[in-house]
mmCIF file of C-alpha atoms and ligand atoms in Angstrom:
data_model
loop_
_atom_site.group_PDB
_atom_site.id
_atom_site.type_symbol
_atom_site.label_atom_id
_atom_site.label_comp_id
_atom_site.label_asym_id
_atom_site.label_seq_id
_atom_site.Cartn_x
_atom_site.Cartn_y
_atom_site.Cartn_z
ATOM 1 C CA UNK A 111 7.342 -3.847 -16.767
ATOM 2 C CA UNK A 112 6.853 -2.223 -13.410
ATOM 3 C CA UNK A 113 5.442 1.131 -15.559
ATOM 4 C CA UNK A 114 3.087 -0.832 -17.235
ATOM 5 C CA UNK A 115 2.070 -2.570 -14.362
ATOM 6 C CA UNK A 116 1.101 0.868 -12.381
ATOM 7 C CA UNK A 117 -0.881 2.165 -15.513
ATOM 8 C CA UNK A 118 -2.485 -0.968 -16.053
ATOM 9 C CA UNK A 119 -3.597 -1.266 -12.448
ATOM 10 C CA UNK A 120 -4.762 2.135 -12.516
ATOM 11 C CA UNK A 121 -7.190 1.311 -15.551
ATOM 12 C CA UNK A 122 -8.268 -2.226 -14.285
ATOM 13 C CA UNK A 123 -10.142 0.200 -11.582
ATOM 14 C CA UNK A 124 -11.825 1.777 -14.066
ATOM 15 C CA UNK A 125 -12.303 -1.517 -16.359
ATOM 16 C CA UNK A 126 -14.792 -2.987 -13.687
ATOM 17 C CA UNK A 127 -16.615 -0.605 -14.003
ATOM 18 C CA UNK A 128 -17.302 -1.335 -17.843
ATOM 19 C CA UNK A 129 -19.993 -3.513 -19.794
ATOM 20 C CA UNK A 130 -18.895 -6.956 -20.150
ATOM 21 C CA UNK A 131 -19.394 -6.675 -24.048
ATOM 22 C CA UNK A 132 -16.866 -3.875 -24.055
ATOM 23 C CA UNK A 133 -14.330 -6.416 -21.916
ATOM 24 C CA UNK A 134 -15.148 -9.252 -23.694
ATOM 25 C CA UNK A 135 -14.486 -7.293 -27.507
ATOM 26 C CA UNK A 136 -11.210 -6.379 -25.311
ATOM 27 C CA UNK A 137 -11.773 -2.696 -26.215
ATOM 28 C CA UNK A 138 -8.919 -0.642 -25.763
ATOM 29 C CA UNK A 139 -6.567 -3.821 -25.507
ATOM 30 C CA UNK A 140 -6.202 -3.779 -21.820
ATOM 31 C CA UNK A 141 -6.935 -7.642 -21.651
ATOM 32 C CA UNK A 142 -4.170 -8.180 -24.133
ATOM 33 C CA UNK A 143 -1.873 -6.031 -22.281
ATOM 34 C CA UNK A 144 -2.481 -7.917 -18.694
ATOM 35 C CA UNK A 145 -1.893 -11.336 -20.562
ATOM 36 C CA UNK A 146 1.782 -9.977 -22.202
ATOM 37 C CA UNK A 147 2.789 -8.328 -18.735
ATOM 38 C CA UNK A 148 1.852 -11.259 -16.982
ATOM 39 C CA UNK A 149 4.251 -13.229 -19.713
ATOM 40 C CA UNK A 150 7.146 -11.205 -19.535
ATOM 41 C CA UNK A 151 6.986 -11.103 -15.938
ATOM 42 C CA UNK A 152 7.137 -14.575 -15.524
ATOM 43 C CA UNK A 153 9.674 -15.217 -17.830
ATOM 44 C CA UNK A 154 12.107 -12.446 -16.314
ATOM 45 C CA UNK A 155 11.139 -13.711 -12.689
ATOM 46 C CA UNK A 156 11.860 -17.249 -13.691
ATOM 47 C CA UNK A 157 14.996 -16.524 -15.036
ATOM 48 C CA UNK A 158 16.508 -14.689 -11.924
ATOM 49 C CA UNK A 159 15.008 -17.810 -10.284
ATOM 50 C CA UNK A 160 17.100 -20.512 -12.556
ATOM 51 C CA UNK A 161 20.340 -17.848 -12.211
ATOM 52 C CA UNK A 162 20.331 -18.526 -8.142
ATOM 53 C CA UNK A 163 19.362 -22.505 -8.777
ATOM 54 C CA UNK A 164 22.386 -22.716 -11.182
ATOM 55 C CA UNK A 165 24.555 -20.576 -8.548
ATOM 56 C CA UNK A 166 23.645 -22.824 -5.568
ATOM 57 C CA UNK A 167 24.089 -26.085 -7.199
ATOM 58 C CA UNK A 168 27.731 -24.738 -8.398
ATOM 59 C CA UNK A 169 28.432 -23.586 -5.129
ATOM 60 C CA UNK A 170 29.147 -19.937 -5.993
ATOM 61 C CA UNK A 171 26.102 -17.830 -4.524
ATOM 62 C CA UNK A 172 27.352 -14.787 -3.040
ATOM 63 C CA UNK A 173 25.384 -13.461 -0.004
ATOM 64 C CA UNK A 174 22.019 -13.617 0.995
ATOM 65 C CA UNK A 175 19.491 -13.564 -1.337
ATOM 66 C CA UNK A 176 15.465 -13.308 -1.157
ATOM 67 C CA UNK A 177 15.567 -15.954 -3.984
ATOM 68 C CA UNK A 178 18.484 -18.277 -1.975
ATOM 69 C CA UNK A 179 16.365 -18.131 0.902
ATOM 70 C CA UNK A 180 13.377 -19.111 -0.372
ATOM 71 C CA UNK A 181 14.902 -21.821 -2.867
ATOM 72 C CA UNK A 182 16.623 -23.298 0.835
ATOM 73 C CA UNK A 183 12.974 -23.550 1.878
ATOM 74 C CA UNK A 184 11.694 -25.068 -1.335
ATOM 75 C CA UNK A 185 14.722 -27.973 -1.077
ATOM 76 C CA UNK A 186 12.965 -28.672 2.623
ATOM 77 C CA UNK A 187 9.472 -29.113 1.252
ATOM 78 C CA UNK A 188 9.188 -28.425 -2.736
ATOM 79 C CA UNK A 189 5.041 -28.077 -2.152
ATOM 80 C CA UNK A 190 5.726 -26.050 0.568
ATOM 81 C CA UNK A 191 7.626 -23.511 -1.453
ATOM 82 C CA UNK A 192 7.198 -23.710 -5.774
ATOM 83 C CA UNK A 193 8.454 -21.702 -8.039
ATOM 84 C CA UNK A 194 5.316 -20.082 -8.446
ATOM 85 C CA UNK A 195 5.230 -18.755 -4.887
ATOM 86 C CA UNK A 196 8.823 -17.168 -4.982
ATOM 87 C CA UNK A 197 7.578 -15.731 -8.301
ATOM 88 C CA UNK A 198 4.803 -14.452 -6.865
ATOM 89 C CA UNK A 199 6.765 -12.847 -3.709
ATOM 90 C CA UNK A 200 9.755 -11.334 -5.951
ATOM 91 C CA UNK A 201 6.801 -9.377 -8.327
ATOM 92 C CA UNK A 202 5.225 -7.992 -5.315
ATOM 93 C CA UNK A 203 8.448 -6.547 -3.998
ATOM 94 C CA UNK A 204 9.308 -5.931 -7.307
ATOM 95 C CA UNK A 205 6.210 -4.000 -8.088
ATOM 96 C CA UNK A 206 5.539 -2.761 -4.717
ATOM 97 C CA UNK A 207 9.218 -1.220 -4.145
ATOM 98 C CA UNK A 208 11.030 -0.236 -7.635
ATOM 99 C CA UNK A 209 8.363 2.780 -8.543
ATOM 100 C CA UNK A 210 7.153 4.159 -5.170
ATOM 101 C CA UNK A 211 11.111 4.143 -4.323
ATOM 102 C CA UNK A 212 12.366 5.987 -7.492
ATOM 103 C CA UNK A 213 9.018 8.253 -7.490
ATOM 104 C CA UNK A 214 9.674 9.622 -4.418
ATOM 105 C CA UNK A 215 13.296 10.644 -4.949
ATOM 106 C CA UNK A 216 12.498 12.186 -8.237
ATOM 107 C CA UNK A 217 9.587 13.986 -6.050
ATOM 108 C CA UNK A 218 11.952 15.530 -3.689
ATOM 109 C CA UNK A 219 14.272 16.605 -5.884
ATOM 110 C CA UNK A 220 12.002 18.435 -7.672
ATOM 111 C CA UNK A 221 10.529 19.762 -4.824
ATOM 112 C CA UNK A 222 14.020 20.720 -3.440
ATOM 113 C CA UNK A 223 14.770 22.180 -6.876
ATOM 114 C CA UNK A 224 12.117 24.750 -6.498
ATOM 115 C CA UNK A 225 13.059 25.247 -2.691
ATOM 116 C CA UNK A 226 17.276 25.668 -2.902
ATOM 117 C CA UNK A 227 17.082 26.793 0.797
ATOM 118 C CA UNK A 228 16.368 23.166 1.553
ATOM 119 C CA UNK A 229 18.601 21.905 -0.568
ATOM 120 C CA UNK A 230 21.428 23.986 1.110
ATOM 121 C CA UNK A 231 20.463 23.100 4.663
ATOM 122 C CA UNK A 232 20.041 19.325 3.937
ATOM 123 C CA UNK A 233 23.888 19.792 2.561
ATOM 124 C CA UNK A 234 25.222 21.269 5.292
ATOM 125 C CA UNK A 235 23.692 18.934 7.483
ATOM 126 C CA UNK A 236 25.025 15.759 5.655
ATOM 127 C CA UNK A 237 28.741 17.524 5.613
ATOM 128 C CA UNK A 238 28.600 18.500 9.235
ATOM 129 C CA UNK A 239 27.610 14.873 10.274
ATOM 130 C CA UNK A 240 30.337 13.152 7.855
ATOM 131 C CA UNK A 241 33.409 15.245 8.367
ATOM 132 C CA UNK A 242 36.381 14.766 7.651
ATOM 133 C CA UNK A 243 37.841 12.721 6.142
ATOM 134 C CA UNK A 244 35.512 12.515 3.447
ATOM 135 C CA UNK A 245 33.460 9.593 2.638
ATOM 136 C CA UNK A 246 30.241 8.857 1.163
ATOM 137 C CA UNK A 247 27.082 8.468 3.132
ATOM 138 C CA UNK A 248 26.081 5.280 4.195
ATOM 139 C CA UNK A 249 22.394 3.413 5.755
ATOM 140 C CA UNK A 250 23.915 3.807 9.482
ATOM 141 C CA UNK A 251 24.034 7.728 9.390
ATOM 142 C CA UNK A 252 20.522 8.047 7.935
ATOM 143 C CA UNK A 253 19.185 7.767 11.375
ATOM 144 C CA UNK A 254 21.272 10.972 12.750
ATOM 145 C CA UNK A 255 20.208 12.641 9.355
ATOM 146 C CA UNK A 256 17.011 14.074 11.125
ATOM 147 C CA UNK A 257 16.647 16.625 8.324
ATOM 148 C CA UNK A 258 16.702 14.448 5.586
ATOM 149 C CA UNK A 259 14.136 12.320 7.116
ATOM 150 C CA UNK A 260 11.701 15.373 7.161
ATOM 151 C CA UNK A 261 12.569 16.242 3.377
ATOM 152 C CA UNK A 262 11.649 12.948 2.558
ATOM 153 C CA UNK A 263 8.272 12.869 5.040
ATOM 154 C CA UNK A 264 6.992 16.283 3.411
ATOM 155 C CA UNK A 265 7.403 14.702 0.020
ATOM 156 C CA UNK A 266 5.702 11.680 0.559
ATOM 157 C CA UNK A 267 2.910 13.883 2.144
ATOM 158 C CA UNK A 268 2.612 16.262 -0.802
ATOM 159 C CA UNK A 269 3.111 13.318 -3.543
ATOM 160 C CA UNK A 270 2.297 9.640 -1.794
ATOM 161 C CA UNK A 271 3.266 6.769 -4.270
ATOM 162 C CA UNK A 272 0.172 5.375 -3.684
ATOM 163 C CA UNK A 273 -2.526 8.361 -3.170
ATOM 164 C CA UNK A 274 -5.567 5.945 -2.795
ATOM 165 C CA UNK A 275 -3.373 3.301 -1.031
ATOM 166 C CA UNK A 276 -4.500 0.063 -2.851
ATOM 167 C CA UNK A 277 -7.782 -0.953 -2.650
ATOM 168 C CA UNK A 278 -9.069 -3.032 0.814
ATOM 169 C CA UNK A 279 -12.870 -4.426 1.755
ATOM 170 C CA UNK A 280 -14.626 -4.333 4.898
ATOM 171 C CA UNK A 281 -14.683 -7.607 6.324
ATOM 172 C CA UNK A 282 -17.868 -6.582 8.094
ATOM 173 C CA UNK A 283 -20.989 -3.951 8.120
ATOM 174 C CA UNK A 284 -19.951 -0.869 9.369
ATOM 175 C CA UNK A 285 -21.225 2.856 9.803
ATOM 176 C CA UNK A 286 -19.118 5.573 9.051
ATOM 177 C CA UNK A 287 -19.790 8.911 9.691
ATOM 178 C CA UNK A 288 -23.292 8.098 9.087
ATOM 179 C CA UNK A 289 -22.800 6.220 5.782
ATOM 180 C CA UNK A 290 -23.677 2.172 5.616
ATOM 181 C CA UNK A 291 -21.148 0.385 4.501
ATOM 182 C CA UNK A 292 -21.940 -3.396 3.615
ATOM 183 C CA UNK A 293 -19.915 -6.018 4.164
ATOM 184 C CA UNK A 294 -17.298 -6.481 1.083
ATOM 185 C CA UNK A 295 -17.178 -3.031 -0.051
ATOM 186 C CA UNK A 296 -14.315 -2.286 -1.896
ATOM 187 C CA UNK A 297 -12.538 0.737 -0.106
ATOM 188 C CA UNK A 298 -10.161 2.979 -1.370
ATOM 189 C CA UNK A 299 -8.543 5.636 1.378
ATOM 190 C CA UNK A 300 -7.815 9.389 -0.211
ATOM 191 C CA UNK A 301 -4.651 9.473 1.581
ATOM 192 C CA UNK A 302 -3.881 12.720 -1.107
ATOM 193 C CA UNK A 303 -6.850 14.302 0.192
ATOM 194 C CA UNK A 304 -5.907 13.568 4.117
ATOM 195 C CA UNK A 305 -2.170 15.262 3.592
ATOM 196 C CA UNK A 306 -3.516 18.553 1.656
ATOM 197 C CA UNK A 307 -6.514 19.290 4.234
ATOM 198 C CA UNK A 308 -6.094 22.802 5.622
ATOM 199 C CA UNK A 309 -7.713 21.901 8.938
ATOM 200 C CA UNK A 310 -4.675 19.706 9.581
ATOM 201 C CA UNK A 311 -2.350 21.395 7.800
ATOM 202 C CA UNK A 312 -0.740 24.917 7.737
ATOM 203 C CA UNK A 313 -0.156 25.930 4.460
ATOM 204 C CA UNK A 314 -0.695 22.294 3.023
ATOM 205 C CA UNK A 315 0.004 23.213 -0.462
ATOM 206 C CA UNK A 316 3.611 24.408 0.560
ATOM 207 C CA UNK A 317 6.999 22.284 0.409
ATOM 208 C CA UNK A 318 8.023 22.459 4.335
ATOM 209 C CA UNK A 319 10.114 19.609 5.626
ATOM 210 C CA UNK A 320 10.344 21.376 9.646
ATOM 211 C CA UNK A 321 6.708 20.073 10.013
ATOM 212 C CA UNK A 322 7.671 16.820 10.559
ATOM 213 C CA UNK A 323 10.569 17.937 13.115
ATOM 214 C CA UNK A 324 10.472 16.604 16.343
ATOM 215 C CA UNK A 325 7.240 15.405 17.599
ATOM 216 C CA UNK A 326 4.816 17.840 16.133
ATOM 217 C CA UNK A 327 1.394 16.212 15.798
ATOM 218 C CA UNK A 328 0.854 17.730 12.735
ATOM 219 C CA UNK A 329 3.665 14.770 11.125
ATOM 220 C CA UNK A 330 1.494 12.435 12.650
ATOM 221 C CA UNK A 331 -1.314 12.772 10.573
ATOM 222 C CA UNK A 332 0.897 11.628 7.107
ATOM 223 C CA UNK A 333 -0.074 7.914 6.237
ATOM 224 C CA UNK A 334 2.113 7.559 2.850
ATOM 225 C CA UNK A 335 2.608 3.803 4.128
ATOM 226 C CA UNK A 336 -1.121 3.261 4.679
ATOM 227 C CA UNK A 337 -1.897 2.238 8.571
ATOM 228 C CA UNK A 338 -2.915 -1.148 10.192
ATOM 229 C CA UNK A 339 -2.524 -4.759 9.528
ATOM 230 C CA UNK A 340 -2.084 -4.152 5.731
ATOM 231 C CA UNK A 341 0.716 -1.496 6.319
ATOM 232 C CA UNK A 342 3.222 -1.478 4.071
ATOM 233 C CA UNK A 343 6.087 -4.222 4.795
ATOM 234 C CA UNK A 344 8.787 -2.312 3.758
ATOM 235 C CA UNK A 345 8.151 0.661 5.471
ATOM 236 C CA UNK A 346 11.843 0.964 6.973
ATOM 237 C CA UNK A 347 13.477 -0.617 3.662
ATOM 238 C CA UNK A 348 11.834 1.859 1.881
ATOM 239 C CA UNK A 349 12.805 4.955 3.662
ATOM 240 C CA UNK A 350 16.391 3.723 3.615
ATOM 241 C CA UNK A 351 16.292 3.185 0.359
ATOM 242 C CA UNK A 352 15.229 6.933 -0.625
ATOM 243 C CA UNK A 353 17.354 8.022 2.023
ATOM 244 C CA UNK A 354 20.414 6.938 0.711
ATOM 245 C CA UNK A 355 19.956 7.224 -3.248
ATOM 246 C CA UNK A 356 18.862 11.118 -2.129
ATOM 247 C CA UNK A 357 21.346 11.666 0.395
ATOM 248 C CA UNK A 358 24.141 10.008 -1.863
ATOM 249 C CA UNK A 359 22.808 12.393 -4.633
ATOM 250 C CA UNK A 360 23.028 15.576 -2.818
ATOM 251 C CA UNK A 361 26.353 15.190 -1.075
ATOM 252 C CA UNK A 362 28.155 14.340 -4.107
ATOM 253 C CA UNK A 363 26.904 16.532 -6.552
ATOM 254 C CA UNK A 364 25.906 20.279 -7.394
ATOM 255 C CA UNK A 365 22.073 20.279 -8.407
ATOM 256 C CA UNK A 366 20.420 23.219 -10.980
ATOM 257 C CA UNK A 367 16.965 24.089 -12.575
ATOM 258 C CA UNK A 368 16.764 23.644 -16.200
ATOM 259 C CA UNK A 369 15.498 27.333 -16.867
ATOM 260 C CA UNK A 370 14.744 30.142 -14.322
ATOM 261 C CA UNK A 371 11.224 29.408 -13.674
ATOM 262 C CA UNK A 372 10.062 26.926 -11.117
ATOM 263 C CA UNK A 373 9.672 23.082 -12.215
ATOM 264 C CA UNK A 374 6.320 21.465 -13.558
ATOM 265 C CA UNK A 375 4.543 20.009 -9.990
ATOM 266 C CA UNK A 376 2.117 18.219 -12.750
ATOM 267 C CA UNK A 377 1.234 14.432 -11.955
ATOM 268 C CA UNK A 378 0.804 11.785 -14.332
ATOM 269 C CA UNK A 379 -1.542 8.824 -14.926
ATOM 270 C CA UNK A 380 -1.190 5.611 -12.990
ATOM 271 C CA UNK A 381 -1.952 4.247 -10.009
ATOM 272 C CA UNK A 382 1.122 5.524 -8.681
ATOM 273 C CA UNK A 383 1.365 9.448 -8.960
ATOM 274 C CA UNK A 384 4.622 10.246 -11.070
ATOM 275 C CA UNK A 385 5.513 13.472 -12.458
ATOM 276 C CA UNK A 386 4.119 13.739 -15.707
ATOM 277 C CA UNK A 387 7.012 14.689 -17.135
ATOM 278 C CA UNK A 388 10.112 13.294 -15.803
ATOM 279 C CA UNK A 389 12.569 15.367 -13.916
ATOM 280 C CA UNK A 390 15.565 17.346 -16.267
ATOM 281 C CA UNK A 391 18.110 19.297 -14.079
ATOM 282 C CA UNK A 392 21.453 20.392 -14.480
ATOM 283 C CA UNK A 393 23.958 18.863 -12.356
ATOM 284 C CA UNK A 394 27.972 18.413 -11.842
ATOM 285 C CA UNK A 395 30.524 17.125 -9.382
ATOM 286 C CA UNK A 396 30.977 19.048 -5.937
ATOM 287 C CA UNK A 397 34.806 20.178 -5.514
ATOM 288 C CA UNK A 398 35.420 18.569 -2.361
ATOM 289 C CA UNK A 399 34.005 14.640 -3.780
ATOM 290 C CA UNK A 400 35.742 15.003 -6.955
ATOM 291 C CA UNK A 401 38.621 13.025 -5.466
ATOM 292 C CA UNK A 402 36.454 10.476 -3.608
ATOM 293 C CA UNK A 403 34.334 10.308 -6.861
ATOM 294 C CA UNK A 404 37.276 9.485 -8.588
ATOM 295 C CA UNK A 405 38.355 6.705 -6.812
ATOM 296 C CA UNK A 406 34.892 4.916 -7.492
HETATM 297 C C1 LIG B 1042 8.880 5.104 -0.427
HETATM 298 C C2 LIG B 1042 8.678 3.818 -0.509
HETATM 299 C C3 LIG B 1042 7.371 3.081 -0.303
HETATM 300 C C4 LIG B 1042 6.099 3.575 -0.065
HETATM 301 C C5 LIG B 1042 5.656 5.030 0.058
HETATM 302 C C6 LIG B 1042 5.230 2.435 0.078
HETATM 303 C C7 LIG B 1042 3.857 2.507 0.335
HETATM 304 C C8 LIG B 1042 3.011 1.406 0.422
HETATM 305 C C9 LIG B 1042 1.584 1.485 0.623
HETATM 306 C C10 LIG B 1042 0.786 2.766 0.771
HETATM 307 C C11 LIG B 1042 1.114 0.221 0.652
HETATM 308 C C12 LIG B 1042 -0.364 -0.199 0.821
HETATM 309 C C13 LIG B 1042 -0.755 -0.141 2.290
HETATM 310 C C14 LIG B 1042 -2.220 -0.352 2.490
HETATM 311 O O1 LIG B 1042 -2.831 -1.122 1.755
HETATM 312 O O2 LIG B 1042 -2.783 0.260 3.385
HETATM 313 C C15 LIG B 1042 2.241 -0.679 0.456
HETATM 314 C C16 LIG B 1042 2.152 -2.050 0.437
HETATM 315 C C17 LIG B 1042 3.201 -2.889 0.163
HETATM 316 N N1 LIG B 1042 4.531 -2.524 0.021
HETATM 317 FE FE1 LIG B 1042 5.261 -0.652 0.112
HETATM 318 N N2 LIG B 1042 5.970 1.273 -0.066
HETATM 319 C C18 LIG B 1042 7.276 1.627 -0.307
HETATM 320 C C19 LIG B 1042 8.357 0.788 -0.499
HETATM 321 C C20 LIG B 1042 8.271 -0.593 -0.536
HETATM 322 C C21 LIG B 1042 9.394 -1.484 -0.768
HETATM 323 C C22 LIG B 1042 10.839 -1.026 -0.952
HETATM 324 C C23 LIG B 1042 8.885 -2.767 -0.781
HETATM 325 C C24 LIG B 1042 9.582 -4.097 -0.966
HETATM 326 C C25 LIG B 1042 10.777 -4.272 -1.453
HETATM 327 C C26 LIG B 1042 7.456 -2.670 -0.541
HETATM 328 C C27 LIG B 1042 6.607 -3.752 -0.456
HETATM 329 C C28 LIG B 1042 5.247 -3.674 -0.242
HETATM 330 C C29 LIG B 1042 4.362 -4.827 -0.258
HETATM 331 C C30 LIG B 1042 4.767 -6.284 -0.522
HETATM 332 C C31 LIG B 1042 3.074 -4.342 0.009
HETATM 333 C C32 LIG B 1042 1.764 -5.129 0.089
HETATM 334 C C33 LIG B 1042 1.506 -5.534 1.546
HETATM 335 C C34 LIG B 1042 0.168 -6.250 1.729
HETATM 336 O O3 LIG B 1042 -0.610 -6.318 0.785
HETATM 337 O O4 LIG B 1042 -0.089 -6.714 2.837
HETATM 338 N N3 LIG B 1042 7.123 -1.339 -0.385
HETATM 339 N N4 LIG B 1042 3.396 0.075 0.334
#
């Protein structure tokens, strides 16, 4: 669902820009395919939504949950809160978090893949900060896992989840850079175009995670999570997210290409970027976590 949401919002850009005969023939099917996502969606939504009702009223919810804590608020003030509000917030974090998440460690991997020195030094700085004994990374350490941090900065820069951010409109008339820009123009920033110039970046084309060490102003300049009011949310979720499944990834496991040449960089269609074809490596149990794998 979340796939076909990114390619269909990627086309619906395009599909304003068609005749309304063409939409209203539904050429190409896209209409059909917004009205069976937007079914599905509902009814998979809806169902997670009647799983946490049935948990609460039998008194066996475990934890926290978005969907708890917005149900609590609905049994305050049912208008206040419907179902189709918590729908609506569990698609957008849905939607907004499951693809640009799992993009971007596939993107760094890939990256990293092409670029085992990186790989090697973002090992030995995960085993030097763990120790001994042994155990598996966890959210805490990811802030003393500087390294890490900048492999996952210098991916988002070379391959944001969202390279046009999503689409906003000035709220007012504007000039910019000597172009008029009425009121309600719908604005899309090239934030792909921004982290690949060559007057703000050295070498912008190549995979190097030490420009976003320390506080180098060149880092400064990488928006992946857009900027302002509109910013993403999740911002700090998100990194911990990637953080983890990547960090977890590379402690525990030894990491291969395929073949000897380097990896296909090639993005797909969408209105996130993914690869175009999706990551294939070689991979198998490190020595020293195949007794703390074990035990999991
Ligand atoms: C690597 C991970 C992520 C990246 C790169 C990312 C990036 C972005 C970007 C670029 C935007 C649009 C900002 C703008 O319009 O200027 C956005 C919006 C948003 N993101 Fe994220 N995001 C990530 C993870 C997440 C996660 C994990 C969640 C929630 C679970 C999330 C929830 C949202 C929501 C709800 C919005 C819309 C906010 C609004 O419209 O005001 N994001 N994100």
């Amino acid at each position: 669902m979340v796939e076909e949401t990114m390619t269909l919002i990627g086309a619906s850009t395009v599909w304003h820009y068609i005749p309304t005969l063409v939409q209203w023939l539904d050429i190409g099917g896209f209409g059909r395919r917004l009205w069976q996502l937007r079914e599905s969606r509902t009814k998979f939504v809806q169902g997670l939504i009647e799983d946490e009702r049935k948990k609460k009223e039998d008194g066996t919810t475990t934890g926290r949950t978005m969907i708890g804590a917005l149900l609590a608020l609905q049994h305050k003030d049912t208008e206040d809160c419907p179902d189709q509000l918590i729908r609506a917030l569990c698609i957008s974090a849905l939607e907004a978090g499951s693809s640009t998440s799992a993009d971007t460690v596939e993107w760094a991997m890939s990256l990293m893949l092409n670029n085992p020195k990186v790989m090697v030094k973002v090992r030995d700085e995960i085993d030097s900060y763990i120790g001994k004994p042994i155990r598996l990374i966890e959210a805490s350490d990811l802030l003393k896992l500087q390294y890490l941090r900048c492999i996952i900065m210098e991916t988002l820069r070379l391959h944001p989840p969202t390279p046009l951010l999503v689409p906003h409109e000035s709220s007012i008339d504007c000039t910019v850079s000597g172009f008029y820009i009425p009121k309600g123009t719908m604005l899309l920033v090239n934030t792909s175009a921004i982290h690949r110039d060559p007057k703000i970046w050295d070498k912008p084309t190549n995979f190097i995670p030490e420009r976003f060490e320390g506080e180098k102003c060149e880092g400064n300049m990488a928006m992946p999570f857009g900027m302002g009011r509109r910013r993403c949310p999740a911002e700090n979720l998100g990194m911990q997210m990637v953080g983890l499944a990547l960090g977890t990834m590379i402690q525990c496991f030894e990491w291969e290409r395929v073949g000897e040449e380097l990896g296909d960089m090639t993005n797909g269609f969408g209105l996130t970027a993914p690869r175009a074809v999706p990551l294939e490596a070689f991979y198998k149990p490190r020595q020293s976590m195949v007794a703390l794998l074990s035990e999991i």
